[in-house]
Amino acid sequence: MSEGQVVFVSGNQGMIVVRHSDGFAVVELLGSEGEFGISDVVTGDWNALGSEPIYRDRRMYDAYFQGSWGSSAQAIMIARNTGGG
């Protein structure tokens, strides 16, 4: 687990992109749509694929990790395509 920072929130607020030490993770929020904003500091396993928790302010949220990419543009494109821009 390591910290990251939210750099993108999709139009439907169900997908976020998190900048972390190794790149940019695309994360689908499960049941907590609209609770994350740009610049939020979050903690997670950025190399995970599938269902894993994500944490903000010591609170756990259900999420589905879509993977990590080396560029923000790639990660944001995937989040937009999946989460409605």
mmCIF file of C-alpha atoms in Angstrom:
data_model
loop_
_atom_site.group_PDB
_atom_site.id
_atom_site.type_symbol
_atom_site.label_atom_id
_atom_site.label_comp_id
_atom_site.label_asym_id
_atom_site.label_seq_id
_atom_site.Cartn_x
_atom_site.Cartn_y
_atom_site.Cartn_z
ATOM 1 C CA MET A 1 0.000 0.000 0.000
ATOM 2 C CA SER A 2 1.208 3.463 -0.853
ATOM 3 C CA GLU A 3 -0.151 6.966 -1.234
ATOM 4 C CA GLY A 4 -1.302 8.593 -4.418
ATOM 5 C CA GLN A 5 -3.200 11.684 -5.498
ATOM 6 C CA VAL A 6 -6.402 11.860 -7.527
ATOM 7 C CA VAL A 7 -5.703 13.717 -10.789
ATOM 8 C CA PHE A 8 -8.937 12.977 -12.685
ATOM 9 C CA VAL A 9 -12.579 12.237 -11.864
ATOM 10 C CA SER A 10 -14.858 10.991 -14.666
ATOM 11 C CA GLY A 11 -18.077 12.716 -15.668
ATOM 12 C CA ASN A 12 -20.227 10.187 -13.831
ATOM 13 C CA GLN A 13 -17.818 10.423 -10.834
ATOM 14 C CA GLY A 14 -17.454 6.647 -10.773
ATOM 15 C CA MET A 15 -13.912 6.458 -12.181
ATOM 16 C CA ILE A 16 -10.783 8.151 -10.889
ATOM 17 C CA VAL A 17 -7.164 8.313 -11.988
ATOM 18 C CA VAL A 18 -4.574 8.296 -9.224
ATOM 19 C CA ARG A 19 -0.982 9.484 -9.705
ATOM 20 C CA HIS A 20 1.390 7.273 -7.704
ATOM 21 C CA SER A 21 5.130 6.631 -7.591
ATOM 22 C CA ASP A 22 5.054 4.190 -10.531
ATOM 23 C CA GLY A 23 2.516 5.844 -12.826
ATOM 24 C CA PHE A 24 -1.231 6.378 -13.035
ATOM 25 C CA ALA A 25 -3.877 3.934 -11.795
ATOM 26 C CA VAL A 26 -7.434 3.759 -13.109
ATOM 27 C CA VAL A 27 -9.861 2.933 -10.306
ATOM 28 C CA GLU A 28 -13.612 2.297 -10.496
ATOM 29 C CA LEU A 29 -15.448 3.341 -7.340
ATOM 30 C CA LEU A 30 -18.088 0.857 -6.201
ATOM 31 C CA GLY A 31 -20.888 2.546 -4.288
ATOM 32 C CA SER A 32 -18.953 5.710 -3.460
ATOM 33 C CA GLU A 33 -19.403 7.642 -6.693
ATOM 34 C CA GLY A 34 -19.029 11.383 -6.158
ATOM 35 C CA GLU A 35 -17.092 11.085 -2.890
ATOM 36 C CA PHE A 36 -13.619 11.691 -4.381
ATOM 37 C CA GLY A 37 -12.249 14.906 -5.832
ATOM 38 C CA ILE A 38 -9.157 16.053 -7.675
ATOM 39 C CA SER A 39 -6.170 16.445 -5.313
ATOM 40 C CA ASP A 40 -7.542 13.987 -2.730
ATOM 41 C CA VAL A 41 -4.738 11.940 -1.187
ATOM 42 C CA VAL A 42 -5.606 8.243 -1.225
ATOM 43 C CA THR A 43 -3.902 4.970 -0.336
ATOM 44 C CA GLY A 44 -4.103 1.727 -2.264
ATOM 45 C CA ASP A 45 -2.280 -1.145 -3.939
ATOM 46 C CA TRP A 46 -1.636 0.501 -7.306
ATOM 47 C CA ASN A 47 -0.372 -2.740 -8.869
ATOM 48 C CA ALA A 48 -3.596 -4.601 -8.050
ATOM 49 C CA LEU A 49 -6.092 -5.768 -10.637
ATOM 50 C CA GLY A 50 -9.680 -6.348 -9.607
ATOM 51 C CA SER A 51 -11.527 -5.737 -6.368
ATOM 52 C CA GLU A 52 -9.387 -4.040 -3.729
ATOM 53 C CA PRO A 53 -10.086 -1.340 -1.162
ATOM 54 C CA ILE A 54 -8.968 2.250 -1.561
ATOM 55 C CA TYR A 55 -8.517 4.484 1.487
ATOM 56 C CA ARG A 56 -9.005 8.197 2.091
ATOM 57 C CA ASP A 57 -8.722 9.788 5.526
ATOM 58 C CA ARG A 58 -8.478 6.317 7.120
ATOM 59 C CA ARG A 59 -11.844 5.341 5.643
ATOM 60 C CA MET A 60 -12.089 2.292 3.384
ATOM 61 C CA TYR A 61 -14.012 2.363 0.100
ATOM 62 C CA ASP A 62 -14.805 -0.531 -2.241
ATOM 63 C CA ALA A 63 -13.095 -0.202 -5.595
ATOM 64 C CA TYR A 64 -12.136 -2.122 -8.706
ATOM 65 C CA PHE A 65 -8.585 -1.487 -9.924
ATOM 66 C CA GLN A 66 -8.333 -1.415 -13.725
ATOM 67 C CA GLY A 67 -4.516 -1.276 -13.887
ATOM 68 C CA SER A 68 -1.679 1.243 -14.026
ATOM 69 C CA TRP A 69 -0.221 3.114 -16.979
ATOM 70 C CA GLY A 70 2.943 5.111 -17.509
ATOM 71 C CA SER A 71 1.227 8.253 -18.737
ATOM 72 C CA SER A 72 -1.662 10.287 -17.424
ATOM 73 C CA ALA A 73 -3.074 10.659 -20.943
ATOM 74 C CA GLN A 74 -3.496 6.881 -21.341
ATOM 75 C CA ALA A 75 -5.049 6.453 -17.906
ATOM 76 C CA ILE A 76 -7.434 9.392 -18.341
ATOM 77 C CA MET A 77 -8.527 8.154 -21.779
ATOM 78 C CA ILE A 78 -9.432 4.761 -20.273
ATOM 79 C CA ALA A 79 -11.275 6.380 -17.337
ATOM 80 C CA ARG A 80 -13.190 8.684 -19.706
ATOM 81 C CA ASN A 81 -14.174 5.838 -22.015
ATOM 82 C CA THR A 82 -15.355 3.754 -19.093
ATOM 83 C CA GLY A 83 -16.785 6.454 -16.845
ATOM 84 C CA GLY A 84 -18.514 8.897 -19.111
ATOM 85 C CA GLY A 85 -15.928 11.611 -19.750
#
